[in-house]
XYZ file of C-alpha atoms in Angstrom:
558
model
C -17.726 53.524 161.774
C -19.371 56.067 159.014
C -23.492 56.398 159.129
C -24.993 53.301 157.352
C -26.910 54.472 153.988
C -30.533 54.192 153.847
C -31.492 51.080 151.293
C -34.691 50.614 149.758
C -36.126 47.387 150.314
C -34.211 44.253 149.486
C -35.853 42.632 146.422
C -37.323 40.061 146.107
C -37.732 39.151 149.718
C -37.896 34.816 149.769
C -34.581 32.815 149.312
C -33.079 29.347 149.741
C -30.405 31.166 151.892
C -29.791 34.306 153.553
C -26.121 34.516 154.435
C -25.131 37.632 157.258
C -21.731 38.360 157.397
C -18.956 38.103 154.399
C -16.550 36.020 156.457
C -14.544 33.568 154.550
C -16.332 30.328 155.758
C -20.218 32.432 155.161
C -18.541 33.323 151.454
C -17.613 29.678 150.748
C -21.130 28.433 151.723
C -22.756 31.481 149.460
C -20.417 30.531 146.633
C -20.851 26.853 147.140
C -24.878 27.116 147.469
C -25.250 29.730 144.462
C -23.092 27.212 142.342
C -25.550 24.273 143.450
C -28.704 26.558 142.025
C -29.946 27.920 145.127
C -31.327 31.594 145.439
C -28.922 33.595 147.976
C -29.112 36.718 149.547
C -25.517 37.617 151.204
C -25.934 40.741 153.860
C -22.673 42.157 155.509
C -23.677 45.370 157.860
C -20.028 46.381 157.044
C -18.351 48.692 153.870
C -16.224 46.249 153.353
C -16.245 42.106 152.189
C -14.403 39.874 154.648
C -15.731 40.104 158.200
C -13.362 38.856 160.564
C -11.028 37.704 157.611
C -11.036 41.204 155.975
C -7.829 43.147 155.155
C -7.952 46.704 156.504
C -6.554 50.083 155.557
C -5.297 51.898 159.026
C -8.427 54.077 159.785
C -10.439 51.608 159.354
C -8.597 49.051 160.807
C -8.745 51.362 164.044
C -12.427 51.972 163.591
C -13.735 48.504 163.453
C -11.549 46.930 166.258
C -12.401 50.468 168.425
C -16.181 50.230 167.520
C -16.288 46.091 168.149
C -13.350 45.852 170.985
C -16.007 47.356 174.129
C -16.254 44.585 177.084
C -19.275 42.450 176.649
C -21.535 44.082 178.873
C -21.272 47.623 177.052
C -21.096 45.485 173.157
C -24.138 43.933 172.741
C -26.541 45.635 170.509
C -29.499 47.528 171.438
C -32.357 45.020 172.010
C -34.933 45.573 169.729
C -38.074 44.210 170.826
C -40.095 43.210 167.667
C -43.682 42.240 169.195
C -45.838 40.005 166.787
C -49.374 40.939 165.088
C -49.462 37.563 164.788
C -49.724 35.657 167.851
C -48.763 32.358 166.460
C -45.323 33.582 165.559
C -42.733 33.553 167.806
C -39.628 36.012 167.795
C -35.910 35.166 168.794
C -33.881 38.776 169.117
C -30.055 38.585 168.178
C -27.284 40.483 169.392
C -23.952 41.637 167.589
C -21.636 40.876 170.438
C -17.752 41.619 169.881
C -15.123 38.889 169.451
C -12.547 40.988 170.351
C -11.381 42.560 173.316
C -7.797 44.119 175.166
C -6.921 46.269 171.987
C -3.274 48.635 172.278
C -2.605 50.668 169.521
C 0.367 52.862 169.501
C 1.863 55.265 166.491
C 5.243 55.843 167.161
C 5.430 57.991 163.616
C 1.982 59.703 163.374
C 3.267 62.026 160.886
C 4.737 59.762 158.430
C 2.138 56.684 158.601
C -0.824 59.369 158.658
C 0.621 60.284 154.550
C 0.333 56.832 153.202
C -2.264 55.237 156.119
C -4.981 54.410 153.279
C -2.210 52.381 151.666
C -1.949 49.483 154.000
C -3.749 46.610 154.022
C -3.969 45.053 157.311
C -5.318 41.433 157.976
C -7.634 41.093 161.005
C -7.278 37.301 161.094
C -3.588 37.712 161.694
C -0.755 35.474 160.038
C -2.107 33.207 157.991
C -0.401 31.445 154.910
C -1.712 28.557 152.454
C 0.037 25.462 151.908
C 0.596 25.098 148.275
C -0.544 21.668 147.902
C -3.476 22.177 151.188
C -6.999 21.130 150.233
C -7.559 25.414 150.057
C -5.788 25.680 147.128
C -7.922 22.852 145.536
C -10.831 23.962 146.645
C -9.919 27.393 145.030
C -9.376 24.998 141.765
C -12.348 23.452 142.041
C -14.626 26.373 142.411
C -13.278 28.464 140.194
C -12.674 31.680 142.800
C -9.204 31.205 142.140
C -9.289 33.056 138.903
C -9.969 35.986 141.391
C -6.830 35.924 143.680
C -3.107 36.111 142.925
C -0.328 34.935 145.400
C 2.900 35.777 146.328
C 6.112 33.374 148.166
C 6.889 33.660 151.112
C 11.175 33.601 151.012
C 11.677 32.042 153.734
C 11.044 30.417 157.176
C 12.989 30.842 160.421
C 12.951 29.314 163.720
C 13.837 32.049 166.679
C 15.116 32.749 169.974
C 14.839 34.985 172.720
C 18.344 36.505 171.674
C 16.779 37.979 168.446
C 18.662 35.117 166.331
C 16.778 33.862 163.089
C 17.516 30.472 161.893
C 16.579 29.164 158.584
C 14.287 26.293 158.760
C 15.716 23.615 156.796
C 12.839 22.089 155.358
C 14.606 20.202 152.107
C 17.479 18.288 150.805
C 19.322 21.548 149.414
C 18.388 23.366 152.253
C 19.631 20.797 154.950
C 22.954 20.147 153.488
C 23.434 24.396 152.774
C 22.561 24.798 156.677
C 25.763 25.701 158.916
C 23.764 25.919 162.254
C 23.465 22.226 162.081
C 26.909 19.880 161.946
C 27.062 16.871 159.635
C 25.648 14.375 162.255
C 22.545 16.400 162.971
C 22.022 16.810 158.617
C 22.382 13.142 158.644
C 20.031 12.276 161.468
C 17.523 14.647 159.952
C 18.110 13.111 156.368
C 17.293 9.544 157.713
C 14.482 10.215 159.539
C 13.027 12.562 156.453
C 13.799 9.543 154.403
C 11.850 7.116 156.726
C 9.090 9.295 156.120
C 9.076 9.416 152.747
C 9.009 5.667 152.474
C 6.406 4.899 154.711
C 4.716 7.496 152.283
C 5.281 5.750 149.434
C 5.015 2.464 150.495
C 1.171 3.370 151.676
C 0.141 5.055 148.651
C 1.662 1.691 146.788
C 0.267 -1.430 148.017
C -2.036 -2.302 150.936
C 0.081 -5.260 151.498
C 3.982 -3.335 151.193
C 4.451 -3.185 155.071
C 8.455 -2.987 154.949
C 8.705 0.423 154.464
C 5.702 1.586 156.896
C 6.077 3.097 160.087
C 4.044 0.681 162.453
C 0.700 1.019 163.688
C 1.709 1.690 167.432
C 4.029 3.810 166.384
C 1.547 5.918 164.471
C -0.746 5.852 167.306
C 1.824 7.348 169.867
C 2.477 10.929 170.226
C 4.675 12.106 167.902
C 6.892 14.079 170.020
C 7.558 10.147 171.152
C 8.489 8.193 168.202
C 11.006 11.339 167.040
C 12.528 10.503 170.375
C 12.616 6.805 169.321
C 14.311 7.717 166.483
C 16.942 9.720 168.466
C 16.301 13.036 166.918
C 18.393 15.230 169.067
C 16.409 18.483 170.947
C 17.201 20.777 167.859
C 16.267 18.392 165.370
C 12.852 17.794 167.206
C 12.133 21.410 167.710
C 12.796 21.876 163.939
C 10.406 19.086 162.791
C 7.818 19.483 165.397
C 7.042 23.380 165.401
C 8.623 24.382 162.287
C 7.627 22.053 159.847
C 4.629 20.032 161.293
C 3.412 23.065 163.068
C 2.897 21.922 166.373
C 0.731 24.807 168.641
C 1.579 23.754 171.832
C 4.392 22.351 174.057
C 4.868 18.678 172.886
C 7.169 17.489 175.610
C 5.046 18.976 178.196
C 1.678 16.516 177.865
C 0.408 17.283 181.295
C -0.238 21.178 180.366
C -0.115 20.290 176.346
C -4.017 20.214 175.304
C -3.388 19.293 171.857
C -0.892 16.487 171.533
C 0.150 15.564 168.238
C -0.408 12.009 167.331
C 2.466 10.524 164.828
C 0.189 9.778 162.099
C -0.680 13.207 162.170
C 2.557 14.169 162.393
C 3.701 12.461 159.087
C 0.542 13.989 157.289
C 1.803 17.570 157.807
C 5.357 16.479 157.223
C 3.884 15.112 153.874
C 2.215 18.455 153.389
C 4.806 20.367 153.654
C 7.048 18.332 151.373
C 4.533 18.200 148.472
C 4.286 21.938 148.825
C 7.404 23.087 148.005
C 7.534 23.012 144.120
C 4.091 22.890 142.955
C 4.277 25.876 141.920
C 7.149 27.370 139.926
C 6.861 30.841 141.013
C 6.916 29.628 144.563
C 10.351 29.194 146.701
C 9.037 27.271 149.628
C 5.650 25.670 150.736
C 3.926 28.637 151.410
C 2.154 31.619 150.101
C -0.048 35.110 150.410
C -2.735 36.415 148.646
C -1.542 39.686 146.844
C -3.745 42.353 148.263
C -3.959 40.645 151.496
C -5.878 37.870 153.369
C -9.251 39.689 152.756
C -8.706 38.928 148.772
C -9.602 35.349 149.470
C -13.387 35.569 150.598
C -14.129 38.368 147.861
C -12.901 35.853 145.616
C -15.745 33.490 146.557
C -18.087 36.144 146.718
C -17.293 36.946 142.929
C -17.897 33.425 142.224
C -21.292 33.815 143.977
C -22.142 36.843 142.196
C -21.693 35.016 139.382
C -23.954 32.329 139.209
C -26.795 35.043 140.741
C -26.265 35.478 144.719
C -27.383 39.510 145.459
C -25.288 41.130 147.800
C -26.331 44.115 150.158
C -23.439 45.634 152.542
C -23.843 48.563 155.129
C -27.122 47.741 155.875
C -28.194 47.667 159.286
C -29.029 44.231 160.312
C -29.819 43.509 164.087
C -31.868 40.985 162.864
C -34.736 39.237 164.939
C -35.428 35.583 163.957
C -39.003 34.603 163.085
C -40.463 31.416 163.500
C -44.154 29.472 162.991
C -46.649 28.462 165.549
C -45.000 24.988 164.724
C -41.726 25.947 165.617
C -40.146 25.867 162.382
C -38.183 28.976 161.029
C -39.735 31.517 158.885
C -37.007 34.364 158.498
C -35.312 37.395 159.637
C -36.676 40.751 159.782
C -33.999 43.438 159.437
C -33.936 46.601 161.930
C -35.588 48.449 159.889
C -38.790 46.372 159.547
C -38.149 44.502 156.112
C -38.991 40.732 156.253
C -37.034 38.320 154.547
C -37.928 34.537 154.140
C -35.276 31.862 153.600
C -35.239 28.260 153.927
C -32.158 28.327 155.627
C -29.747 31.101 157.350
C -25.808 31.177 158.029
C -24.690 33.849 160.897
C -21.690 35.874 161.093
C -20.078 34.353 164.783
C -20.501 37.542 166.369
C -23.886 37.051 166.008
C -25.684 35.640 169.708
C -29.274 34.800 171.043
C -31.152 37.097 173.090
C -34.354 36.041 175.032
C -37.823 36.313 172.957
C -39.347 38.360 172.444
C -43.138 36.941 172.270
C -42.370 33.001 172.476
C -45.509 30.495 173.648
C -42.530 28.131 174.013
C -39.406 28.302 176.099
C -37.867 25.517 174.379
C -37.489 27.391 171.265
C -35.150 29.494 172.834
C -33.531 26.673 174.313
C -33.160 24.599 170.566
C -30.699 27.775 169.880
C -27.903 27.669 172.678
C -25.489 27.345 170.332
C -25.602 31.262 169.782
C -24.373 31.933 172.733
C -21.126 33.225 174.218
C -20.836 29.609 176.343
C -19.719 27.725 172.690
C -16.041 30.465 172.945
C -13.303 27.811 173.710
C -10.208 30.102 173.862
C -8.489 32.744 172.479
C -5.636 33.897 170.192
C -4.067 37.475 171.098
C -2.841 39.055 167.753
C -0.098 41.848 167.202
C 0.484 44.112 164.023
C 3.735 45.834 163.646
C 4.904 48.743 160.643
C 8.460 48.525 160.191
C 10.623 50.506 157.528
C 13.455 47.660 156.757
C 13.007 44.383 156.780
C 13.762 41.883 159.493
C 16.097 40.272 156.697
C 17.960 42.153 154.371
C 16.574 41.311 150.794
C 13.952 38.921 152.122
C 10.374 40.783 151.941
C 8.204 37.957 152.693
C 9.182 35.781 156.032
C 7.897 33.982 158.251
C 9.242 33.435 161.992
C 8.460 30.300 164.156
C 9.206 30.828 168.014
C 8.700 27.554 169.732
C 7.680 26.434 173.119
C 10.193 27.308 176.092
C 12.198 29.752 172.974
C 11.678 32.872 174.597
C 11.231 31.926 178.072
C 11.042 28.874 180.057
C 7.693 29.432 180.798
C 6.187 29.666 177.494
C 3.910 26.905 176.539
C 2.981 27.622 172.711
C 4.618 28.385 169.674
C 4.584 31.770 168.782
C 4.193 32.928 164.907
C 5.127 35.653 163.519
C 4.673 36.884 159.659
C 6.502 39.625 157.688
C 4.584 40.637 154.538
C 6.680 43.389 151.854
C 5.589 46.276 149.670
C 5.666 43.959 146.910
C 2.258 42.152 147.865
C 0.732 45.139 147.753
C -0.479 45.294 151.329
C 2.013 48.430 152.042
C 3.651 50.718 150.406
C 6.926 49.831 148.844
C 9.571 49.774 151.345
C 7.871 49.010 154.411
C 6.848 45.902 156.206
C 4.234 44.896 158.208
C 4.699 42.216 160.207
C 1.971 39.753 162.140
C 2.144 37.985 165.135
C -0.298 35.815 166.923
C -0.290 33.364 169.815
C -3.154 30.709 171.622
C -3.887 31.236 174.809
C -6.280 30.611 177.899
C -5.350 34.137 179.591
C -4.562 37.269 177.460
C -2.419 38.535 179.796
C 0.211 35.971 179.109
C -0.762 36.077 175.424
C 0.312 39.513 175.191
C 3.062 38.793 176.683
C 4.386 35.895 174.997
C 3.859 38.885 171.889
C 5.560 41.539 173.434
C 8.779 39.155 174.031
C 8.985 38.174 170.310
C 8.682 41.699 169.466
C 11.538 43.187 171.567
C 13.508 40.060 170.521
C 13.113 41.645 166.686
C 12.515 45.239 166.972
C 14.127 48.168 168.085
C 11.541 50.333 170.293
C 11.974 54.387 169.940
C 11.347 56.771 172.257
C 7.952 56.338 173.569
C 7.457 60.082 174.715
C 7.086 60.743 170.639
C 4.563 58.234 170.342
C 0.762 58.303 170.551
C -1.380 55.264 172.077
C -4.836 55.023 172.448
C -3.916 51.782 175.766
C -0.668 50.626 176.967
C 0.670 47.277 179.180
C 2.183 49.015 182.228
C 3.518 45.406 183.043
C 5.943 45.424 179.684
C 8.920 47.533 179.279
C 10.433 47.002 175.881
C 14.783 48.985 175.489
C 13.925 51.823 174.048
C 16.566 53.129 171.076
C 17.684 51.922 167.946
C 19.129 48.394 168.180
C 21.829 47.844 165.521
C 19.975 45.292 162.864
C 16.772 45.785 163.986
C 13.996 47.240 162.521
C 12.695 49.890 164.285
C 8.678 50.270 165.195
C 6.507 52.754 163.645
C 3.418 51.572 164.653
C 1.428 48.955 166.323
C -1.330 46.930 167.853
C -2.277 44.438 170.419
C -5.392 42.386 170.437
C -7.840 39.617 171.814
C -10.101 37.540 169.366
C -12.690 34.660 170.415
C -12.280 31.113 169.091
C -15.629 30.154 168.184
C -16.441 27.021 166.633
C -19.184 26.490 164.439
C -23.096 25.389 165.420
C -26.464 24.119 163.738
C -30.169 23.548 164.728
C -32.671 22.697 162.289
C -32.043 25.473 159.709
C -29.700 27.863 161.069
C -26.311 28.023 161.685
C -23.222 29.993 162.962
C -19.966 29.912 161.270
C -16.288 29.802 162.772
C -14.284 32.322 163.530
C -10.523 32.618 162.207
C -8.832 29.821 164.526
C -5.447 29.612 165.624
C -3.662 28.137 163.216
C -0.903 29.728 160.391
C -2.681 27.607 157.571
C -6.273 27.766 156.800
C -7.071 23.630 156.790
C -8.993 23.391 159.941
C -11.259 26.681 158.874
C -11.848 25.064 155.547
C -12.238 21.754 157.080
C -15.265 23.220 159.370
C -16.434 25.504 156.643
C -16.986 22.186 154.232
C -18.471 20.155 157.183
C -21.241 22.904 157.638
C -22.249 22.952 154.309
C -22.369 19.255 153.745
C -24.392 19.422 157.029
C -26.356 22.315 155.674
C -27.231 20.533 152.100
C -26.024 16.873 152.369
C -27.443 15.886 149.100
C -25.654 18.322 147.353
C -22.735 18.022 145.584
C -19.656 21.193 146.515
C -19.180 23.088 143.711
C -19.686 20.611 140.893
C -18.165 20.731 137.363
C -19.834 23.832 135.208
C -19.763 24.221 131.586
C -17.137 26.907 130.777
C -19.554 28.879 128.029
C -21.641 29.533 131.037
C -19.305 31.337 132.893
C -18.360 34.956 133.048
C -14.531 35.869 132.086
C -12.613 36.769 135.176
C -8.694 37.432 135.933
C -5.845 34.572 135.500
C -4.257 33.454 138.783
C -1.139 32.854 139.440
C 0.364 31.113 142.131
């Protein structure tokens, strides 16, 4: 990364909030906060808005995950002890750890992607799409930060197999009947049970007391990998519904290794989801779509909105901040590395932010109040890939996405692999090319990456690798090397670990999330919105503004 600037001292130095870190859940809470009234100050040691959700050209893509991929041990920051004048303050150090780890990056066309590398876009967080009709999209509404951000459809959704064959998801009426991978009795199972769905739907929204129509109680207490066996979905059908369309993560039909077993009533929510998304917008084909400019558009959106109503950003500044608190205990403020005091009522952390040991503390169980900023809250891990293709995975279909599910590309894969293709026509690449994301959960990278590296030789054609350049490389995968007729061949690529970290809160500071799992963005805004209500419970998220107030910004369109 390029020599931070020298800034003059932030001013003025006391605030409601000091937010570090430009992540999408830390520019929610700014935007949210700033709209409520409160004074913000929003700090980001990086060039760049977005954090961990930020969308990357290729240098600097390889510079941040280079400069924050170094094991643990060799990551942290350098302590830096801030002894107190004052001995009835106490000092808590923080260290910038890295959330990511096992990075492979390999340019199989230097030449070619070194012209036109500053033209990419590249999302850290990995695939990700929004729902049309998910609460994201009315939270962008509500706030306002969606005059910021325009979107793009995705075509199309497949389901895969080892094989390399793509199946189109048949996620409607039109779509089920048009499908000739499925014979009449499977469309018609599939239509019934879609049907049963929709009245149970209807007959809930309608009357308390309509029961005919409603999918019982047990039943939406059981798992729902169950009751679609109870309604004699056949194996395809089920795969189709349960990782394609509801989104399952991991192997339903396995529940002794399965972590995260989809009850039925959960089921039918994202089945209702994904219904109500396709057609709310008229621009959009299917359920799903992408932020023009990439994934990193959506937290600069927010932070317009917070720059709006008078939060003061300051990025590339050197942070390693150390926390301050009273002789009572209570938090004072952060004092920046170099020397500047700030004073907040409350402070939000960037994840990769963790505790260090005090630096002059009376009391041990100040430290001890803080846990939560440590490297003991990670739960798991999702390994990400990033592939540069010139032709598409489908002819004439630029924006895709790819669904491999459990046991799909080998017997002993155990969750659902997704992969993403984004086209030169949202911007993210030039015209042309493709770049296509891929991520999967895991426990253990090793099978992570390798649950990647299957779904990319089962869709891309690998050249030569003597003509490449790679800065690591997984001696344990051998991908056929040549062009494969109908695949898209690899330009470039990468391989990497990032840290599931959940969110955490004592007294007046707290640590966001980190991008999760998931294709959609629900469960980050779902912990992003729980924070702040946690943060400020008596006030309101983003209420309604007068419109005179408000500077002019761009129309979105969906």
């Amino acid at each position: 990364m390029s020599e931070l600037p020298q800034y003059p001292p932030i001013d003025p130095t006391t605030f409601d909030l000091i937010v570090i870190g430009t992540g999408l859940p830390e520019s929610v809470i700014a935007a949210a906060a700033s709209t409520s009234g409160k004074t913000v100050l929003h700090l980001d040691p990086n060039p760049f808005y977005g954090s961990h959700f930020a969308s990357l050209s290729i240098p600097e893509f390889n510079s941040f995950l280079n400069s924050n991929s170094a094991p643990p041990a060799s990551q942290s920051c350098p302590e830096t002890a801030c002894p107190s004048d004052d001995p009835n303050l106490s000092i808590i150090n923080l260290n910038c750890r890295s959330l990511y780890s096992d990075l492979e990056i390999s340019s199989f066309s230097p030449t070619l992607l070194e012209e036109c590398s500053r033209k990419f876009l590249l999302d850290l967080a990995g695939p990700r799409v929004l729902f049309c009709a998910d609460k994201a999209i009315d939270l962008m509404l509500k706030s306002e930060a969606s005059q910021y951000v325009e979107f793009k459809s995705i075509d199309a959704s497949f389901i895969g197999d080892g094989d390399g064959a793509l199946l189109a998801v048949p996620d409607s009426r039109a779509a089920i009947f048009k499908d000739k991978s499925l014979s009449l009795i499977q469309k018609n199972q599939l239509m019934r049970f879609l049907k049963l769905v929709e009245g149970h739907l209807r007959a809930t929204a309608a009357s308390e007391r309509e029961t005919a129509s409603r999918i019982s109680v047990e039943d939406l207490e059981s798992p729902f990998v169950d009751f679609l066996t109870k309604m004699k979905l056949p194996a395809k059908i089920k795969s189709i519904v349960l990782y394609a369309i509801a989104m399952a993560d991991r192997d339903q039909e396995n529940k002794e290794i399965s972590k995260q077993v989809l009850k039925t009533k959960d089921g039918v929510d994202r089945l209702a989801l994904y219904q109500s998304s396709i057609g709310r917008f008229a621009n959009a084909s299917g359920p799903f779509i992408y932020p023009i400019y990439g994934q990193g558009e959506l937290p600069q959106a927010f932070c317009r909105r917070a720059a709006v109503k008078g939060c003061i950003y300051v990025s590339s500044v050197e942070i390693n901040p150390n926390l301050e608190f009273q002789s009572s205990g209570n938090y004072k403020g952060v004092k920046l590395a170099s020397g500047q005091e700030l004073f907040s009522n409350k402070l939000l952390l960037d994840p990769a932010f963790t505790k260090s040991s005090p630096t002059s503390s009376p009391d041990d169980s100040l430290c001890a109040r803080f846990d939560f900023l440590t490297a003991q809250n990670v739960k798991s891990k999702v390994v990400k890939g990033i592939c540069i293709t010139k032709s598409s995975l489908k002819p004439d279909v630029p924006n895709l996405l790819v669904l491999y599910p459990p046991q799909s590309l080998y017997p002993e894969q155990s969750t659902t692999v997704r992969v993403l293709q984004i086209g030169g026509n949202s911007a993210i690449c030039p015209m042309g090319m493709f770049v296509i994301y891929l991520s999967a959960s895991c426990e253990d990278v090793a099978e992570g990456k390798k649950l990647l590296n299957r779904a990319m030789s089962a869709l891309l054609s690998f050249p030569d690798c003597s003509e490449s350049s790679s800065i690591a490389s997984d001696e344990n995968v051998s991908h056929p090397v040549g062009a494969e007729e109908g695949k898209p061949t690899l330009l470039w690529s990468a391989l990497y670990a990032q840290e599931l970290q959940t969110t955490g809160q004592s007294d007046c500071i707290a640590s966001s999330p980190t991008p999760d799992g998931d294709l959609d963005y629900n469960s980050v805004f779902h912990a992003t919105l729980e924070l702040f209500q946690t943060m400020y419970p008596d006030t309101d998220l983003f209420p309604a503004t007068n419109p005179s107030d408000e500077h002019s910004g761009e129309n979105a369109e969906s």
